[in-house]
Amino acid sequence: MSPMFYFFLALTAVLAATASALTPVLDTDGDIIFHGRYYVLPVFRGQGGGVTLTNPNFRPCPRGHIVQEKSEVENGIPVRFSNWKPRVGFVPETEDLNIKTDSGQVLCRRDNYWRVDEFDTGNKNWFLVSAQKPTPDNAFRSYFQIQKVGNNLNAYKIMFCPGACIDVGIFVDENSVRRLALTNEPFLVMFKKANETTTTMVETM
């Protein structure tokens, strides 16, 4: 047999071993998350709904803050996961990846990637905002990981991981907007399949 055959055989074995060593993230149906669209919802209801964007002046491609809906009946805007380094087809736990709010608009495909990019000197918090697709110069601001929490099959936390990981939580600002920020208390979330084409955005002035 040709050397190329043995090369592909070895490569297949390496990929299979890598995949078996990783744990996939599951959605609310217990299904493995792949490349689809998913709502980011709170595990504990009663303090708000899904994750969405602020949208100053209703721009076609908003680049506002990443926030939580005030109403628990609102799912928010779905997200997509991408750019994890292990070459597996599913979204793996505790591996660096990008998160993008997916409004479904073709013109906004390069926008709305999650990034830690705003520091509030008054509250001494770093906040999550939406921005253009990461480049090599700023990619470290958009590295996140998803980690399982406890025995609840649906419960996860999102962490910002430019090196050491920091939990992403909720900061309630002076206008009662529930903004995603780097905190000591994680925002426990679950991921629900999104098949709807309609999305909501929070208007801010």
mmCIF file of C-alpha atoms in Angstrom:
data_model
loop_
_atom_site.group_PDB
_atom_site.id
_atom_site.type_symbol
_atom_site.label_atom_id
_atom_site.label_comp_id
_atom_site.label_asym_id
_atom_site.label_seq_id
_atom_site.Cartn_x
_atom_site.Cartn_y
_atom_site.Cartn_z
ATOM 1 C CA MET A 1 0.000 0.000 0.000
ATOM 2 C CA SER A 2 1.142 3.552 -0.697
ATOM 3 C CA PRO A 3 2.668 5.796 1.991
ATOM 4 C CA MET A 4 -0.254 8.192 1.451
ATOM 5 C CA PHE A 5 -2.681 5.490 2.572
ATOM 6 C CA TYR A 6 -0.793 5.028 5.844
ATOM 7 C CA PHE A 7 -0.669 8.799 6.328
ATOM 8 C CA PHE A 8 -4.454 9.127 6.055
ATOM 9 C CA LEU A 9 -4.909 6.090 8.287
ATOM 10 C CA ALA A 10 -2.719 7.667 10.974
ATOM 11 C CA LEU A 11 -4.467 11.026 10.592
ATOM 12 C CA THR A 12 -7.864 9.382 11.021
ATOM 13 C CA ALA A 13 -6.678 7.663 14.183
ATOM 14 C CA VAL A 14 -5.365 10.947 15.629
ATOM 15 C CA LEU A 15 -8.625 12.767 14.885
ATOM 16 C CA ALA A 16 -10.672 9.958 16.390
ATOM 17 C CA ALA A 17 -8.561 9.997 19.555
ATOM 18 C CA THR A 18 -8.911 13.774 19.817
ATOM 19 C CA ALA A 19 -12.686 13.637 19.421
ATOM 20 C CA SER A 20 -13.053 10.899 22.026
ATOM 21 C CA ALA A 21 -11.080 12.975 24.547
ATOM 22 C CA LEU A 22 -13.385 15.977 24.189
ATOM 23 C CA THR A 23 -16.822 16.479 25.714
ATOM 24 C CA PRO A 24 -19.490 18.047 23.472
ATOM 25 C CA VAL A 25 -21.738 20.863 24.646
ATOM 26 C CA LEU A 26 -25.415 19.794 24.710
ATOM 27 C CA ASP A 27 -28.556 21.809 24.035
ATOM 28 C CA THR A 28 -31.800 21.766 26.040
ATOM 29 C CA ASP A 29 -32.955 18.657 24.150
ATOM 30 C CA GLY A 30 -29.801 16.791 25.147
ATOM 31 C CA ASP A 31 -28.487 16.949 21.572
ATOM 32 C CA ILE A 32 -24.884 17.732 20.674
ATOM 33 C CA ILE A 33 -24.354 21.308 19.496
ATOM 34 C CA PHE A 34 -22.837 21.608 16.036
ATOM 35 C CA HIS A 35 -22.822 24.686 13.770
ATOM 36 C CA GLY A 36 -26.454 25.741 14.170
ATOM 37 C CA ARG A 37 -28.116 28.743 15.798
ATOM 38 C CA TYR A 38 -28.899 28.612 19.522
ATOM 39 C CA TYR A 39 -30.582 30.865 22.032
ATOM 40 C CA VAL A 40 -28.541 31.550 25.173
ATOM 41 C CA LEU A 41 -31.101 31.311 27.981
ATOM 42 C CA PRO A 42 -30.771 31.566 31.766
ATOM 43 C CA VAL A 43 -30.933 28.298 33.681
ATOM 44 C CA PHE A 44 -32.835 30.003 36.487
ATOM 45 C CA ARG A 45 -35.909 31.883 35.302
ATOM 46 C CA GLY A 46 -37.451 34.930 36.903
ATOM 47 C CA GLN A 47 -34.700 37.544 36.453
ATOM 48 C CA GLY A 48 -34.673 37.987 32.700
ATOM 49 C CA GLY A 49 -34.755 36.186 29.374
ATOM 50 C CA GLY A 50 -32.266 35.274 26.682
ATOM 51 C CA VAL A 51 -29.164 37.096 25.508
ATOM 52 C CA THR A 52 -29.547 39.850 22.918
ATOM 53 C CA LEU A 53 -27.954 43.096 21.689
ATOM 54 C CA THR A 54 -28.555 46.712 22.443
ATOM 55 C CA ASN A 55 -29.175 48.575 19.202
ATOM 56 C CA PRO A 56 -28.487 52.312 19.347
ATOM 57 C CA ASN A 57 -30.574 54.099 16.687
ATOM 58 C CA PHE A 58 -31.665 50.763 15.189
ATOM 59 C CA ARG A 59 -28.600 50.406 12.973
ATOM 60 C CA PRO A 60 -28.770 47.667 10.292
ATOM 61 C CA CYS A 61 -25.769 45.938 11.875
ATOM 62 C CA PRO A 62 -25.815 46.963 15.543
ATOM 63 C CA ARG A 63 -22.579 46.914 17.496
ATOM 64 C CA GLY A 64 -23.897 47.487 20.960
ATOM 65 C CA HIS A 65 -23.579 45.742 24.278
ATOM 66 C CA ILE A 66 -24.342 42.081 24.878
ATOM 67 C CA VAL A 67 -27.245 42.121 27.332
ATOM 68 C CA GLN A 68 -29.965 39.953 28.814
ATOM 69 C CA GLU A 69 -33.616 40.514 27.899
ATOM 70 C CA LYS A 70 -35.624 42.011 30.762
ATOM 71 C CA SER A 71 -38.591 39.689 30.175
ATOM 72 C CA GLU A 72 -38.112 35.975 30.807
ATOM 73 C CA VAL A 73 -40.488 35.130 27.933
ATOM 74 C CA GLU A 74 -38.085 36.713 25.405
ATOM 75 C CA ASN A 75 -35.507 34.353 23.899
ATOM 76 C CA GLY A 76 -33.270 37.137 22.555
ATOM 77 C CA ILE A 77 -31.128 36.674 19.440
ATOM 78 C CA PRO A 78 -29.510 33.313 18.599
ATOM 79 C CA VAL A 79 -25.758 32.822 18.538
ATOM 80 C CA ARG A 80 -23.374 30.667 16.532
ATOM 81 C CA PHE A 81 -20.109 29.124 17.737
ATOM 82 C CA SER A 82 -17.001 28.906 15.566
ATOM 83 C CA ASN A 83 -13.214 28.629 15.331
ATOM 84 C CA TRP A 84 -12.505 25.994 17.983
ATOM 85 C CA LYS A 85 -9.050 24.546 17.418
ATOM 86 C CA PRO A 86 -9.753 20.802 17.807
ATOM 87 C CA ARG A 87 -10.851 19.513 14.404
ATOM 88 C CA VAL A 88 -14.135 18.041 15.572
ATOM 89 C CA GLY A 89 -17.601 18.615 14.170
ATOM 90 C CA PHE A 90 -19.240 19.484 17.487
ATOM 91 C CA VAL A 91 -18.829 22.399 19.902
ATOM 92 C CA PRO A 92 -16.446 21.131 22.627
ATOM 93 C CA GLU A 93 -16.391 22.066 26.283
ATOM 94 C CA THR A 94 -13.456 24.062 27.703
ATOM 95 C CA GLU A 95 -11.919 24.881 24.327
ATOM 96 C CA ASP A 96 -11.318 28.380 22.962
ATOM 97 C CA LEU A 97 -13.958 29.491 20.485
ATOM 98 C CA ASN A 98 -15.733 32.549 19.096
ATOM 99 C CA ILE A 99 -19.366 33.457 19.755
ATOM 100 C CA LYS A 100 -21.350 35.484 17.265
ATOM 101 C CA THR A 101 -24.817 36.956 17.703
ATOM 102 C CA ASP A 102 -26.645 35.904 14.542
ATOM 103 C CA SER A 103 -29.398 38.346 13.593
ATOM 104 C CA GLY A 104 -29.992 36.453 10.351
ATOM 105 C CA GLN A 105 -29.117 39.462 8.189
ATOM 106 C CA VAL A 106 -26.749 38.718 5.310
ATOM 107 C CA LEU A 107 -25.125 42.147 5.497
ATOM 108 C CA CYS A 108 -24.142 41.582 9.127
ATOM 109 C CA ARG A 109 -22.193 38.343 8.743
ATOM 110 C CA ARG A 110 -18.876 39.929 9.688
ATOM 111 C CA ASP A 111 -20.341 41.835 12.607
ATOM 112 C CA ASN A 112 -21.675 40.966 16.033
ATOM 113 C CA TYR A 113 -18.849 38.784 17.329
ATOM 114 C CA TRP A 114 -18.618 38.828 21.102
ATOM 115 C CA ARG A 115 -15.656 40.759 22.443
ATOM 116 C CA VAL A 116 -14.483 42.046 25.811
ATOM 117 C CA ASP A 117 -13.759 45.607 24.836
ATOM 118 C CA GLU A 118 -15.183 48.203 27.210
ATOM 119 C CA PHE A 119 -14.004 49.114 30.686
ATOM 120 C CA ASP A 120 -16.202 51.130 33.040
ATOM 121 C CA THR A 121 -13.848 53.014 35.331
ATOM 122 C CA GLY A 122 -16.677 53.928 37.695
ATOM 123 C CA ASN A 123 -17.799 50.358 38.293
ATOM 124 C CA LYS A 124 -14.427 48.814 37.442
ATOM 125 C CA ASN A 125 -16.023 46.252 35.118
ATOM 126 C CA TRP A 126 -15.138 44.892 31.703
ATOM 127 C CA PHE A 127 -18.206 44.481 29.476
ATOM 128 C CA LEU A 128 -19.011 42.332 26.469
ATOM 129 C CA VAL A 129 -19.786 44.146 23.231
ATOM 130 C CA SER A 130 -20.412 43.139 19.634
ATOM 131 C CA ALA A 131 -17.762 43.842 17.025
ATOM 132 C CA GLN A 132 -16.409 42.779 13.648
ATOM 133 C CA LYS A 133 -14.852 39.380 13.021
ATOM 134 C CA PRO A 134 -11.661 38.975 15.082
ATOM 135 C CA THR A 135 -8.307 39.633 13.441
ATOM 136 C CA PRO A 136 -4.906 38.330 14.578
ATOM 137 C CA ASP A 137 -4.282 41.645 16.339
ATOM 138 C CA ASN A 138 -7.372 41.512 18.545
ATOM 139 C CA ALA A 139 -8.308 37.807 18.555
ATOM 140 C CA PHE A 140 -7.418 37.436 22.245
ATOM 141 C CA ARG A 141 -10.376 39.694 23.134
ATOM 142 C CA SER A 142 -12.796 37.206 21.575
ATOM 143 C CA TYR A 143 -11.668 33.891 23.080
ATOM 144 C CA PHE A 144 -14.429 32.273 25.095
ATOM 145 C CA GLN A 145 -15.016 28.812 26.540
ATOM 146 C CA ILE A 146 -18.113 26.907 27.616
ATOM 147 C CA GLN A 147 -17.903 24.829 30.785
ATOM 148 C CA LYS A 148 -20.389 22.413 32.333
ATOM 149 C CA VAL A 149 -21.708 23.378 35.782
ATOM 150 C CA GLY A 150 -22.965 20.841 38.326
ATOM 151 C CA ASN A 151 -25.136 17.831 37.555
ATOM 152 C CA ASN A 152 -27.803 19.704 35.578
ATOM 153 C CA LEU A 153 -27.534 18.393 32.013
ATOM 154 C CA ASN A 154 -28.379 21.817 30.589
ATOM 155 C CA ALA A 155 -26.355 24.126 32.849
ATOM 156 C CA TYR A 156 -23.211 25.799 31.538
ATOM 157 C CA LYS A 157 -21.198 28.923 32.137
ATOM 158 C CA ILE A 158 -19.367 31.034 29.569
ATOM 159 C CA MET A 159 -15.842 32.163 30.364
ATOM 160 C CA PHE A 160 -13.544 34.737 28.783
ATOM 161 C CA CYS A 161 -10.201 33.048 28.198
ATOM 162 C CA PRO A 162 -7.412 35.225 26.800
ATOM 163 C CA GLY A 163 -5.076 33.086 28.932
ATOM 164 C CA ALA A 164 -6.496 32.452 32.376
ATOM 165 C CA CYS A 165 -10.294 32.211 32.297
ATOM 166 C CA ILE A 166 -12.708 34.678 33.917
ATOM 167 C CA ASP A 167 -16.429 34.032 34.361
ATOM 168 C CA VAL A 168 -18.977 35.943 32.306
ATOM 169 C CA GLY A 169 -21.783 37.155 34.547
ATOM 170 C CA ILE A 170 -24.486 39.805 34.750
ATOM 171 C CA PHE A 171 -23.996 43.411 35.826
ATOM 172 C CA VAL A 172 -27.138 45.506 36.332
ATOM 173 C CA ASP A 173 -26.338 49.109 35.411
ATOM 174 C CA GLU A 174 -27.948 52.354 36.562
ATOM 175 C CA ASN A 175 -30.661 51.987 33.895
ATOM 176 C CA SER A 176 -31.509 48.445 35.069
ATOM 177 C CA VAL A 177 -29.985 46.976 31.894
ATOM 178 C CA ARG A 178 -28.595 43.516 32.570
ATOM 179 C CA ARG A 179 -25.232 43.668 30.810
ATOM 180 C CA LEU A 180 -22.871 40.726 30.318
ATOM 181 C CA ALA A 181 -19.610 41.469 32.074
ATOM 182 C CA LEU A 182 -16.579 39.789 33.613
ATOM 183 C CA THR A 183 -17.607 38.962 37.169
ATOM 184 C CA ASN A 184 -16.907 36.670 40.099
ATOM 185 C CA GLU A 185 -20.375 35.102 39.815
ATOM 186 C CA PRO A 186 -21.074 33.237 36.548
ATOM 187 C CA PHE A 187 -24.273 33.634 34.550
ATOM 188 C CA LEU A 188 -25.573 30.047 34.294
ATOM 189 C CA VAL A 189 -27.023 29.407 30.863
ATOM 190 C CA MET A 190 -28.478 26.737 28.612
ATOM 191 C CA PHE A 191 -28.629 26.549 24.831
ATOM 192 C CA LYS A 192 -31.905 26.107 22.949
ATOM 193 C CA LYS A 193 -32.182 25.386 19.220
ATOM 194 C CA ALA A 194 -33.347 28.430 17.256
ATOM 195 C CA ASN A 195 -35.508 27.808 14.215
ATOM 196 C CA GLU A 196 -37.324 31.121 14.210
ATOM 197 C CA THR A 197 -36.349 33.818 11.723
ATOM 198 C CA THR A 198 -37.529 36.699 13.902
ATOM 199 C CA THR A 199 -35.203 38.305 16.433
ATOM 200 C CA THR A 200 -35.400 41.108 18.959
ATOM 201 C CA MET A 201 -33.004 43.851 19.907
ATOM 202 C CA VAL A 202 -33.017 46.222 22.854
ATOM 203 C CA GLU A 203 -33.132 49.877 21.851
ATOM 204 C CA THR A 204 -30.906 52.248 23.747
ATOM 205 C CA MET A 205 -30.498 55.979 23.376
#
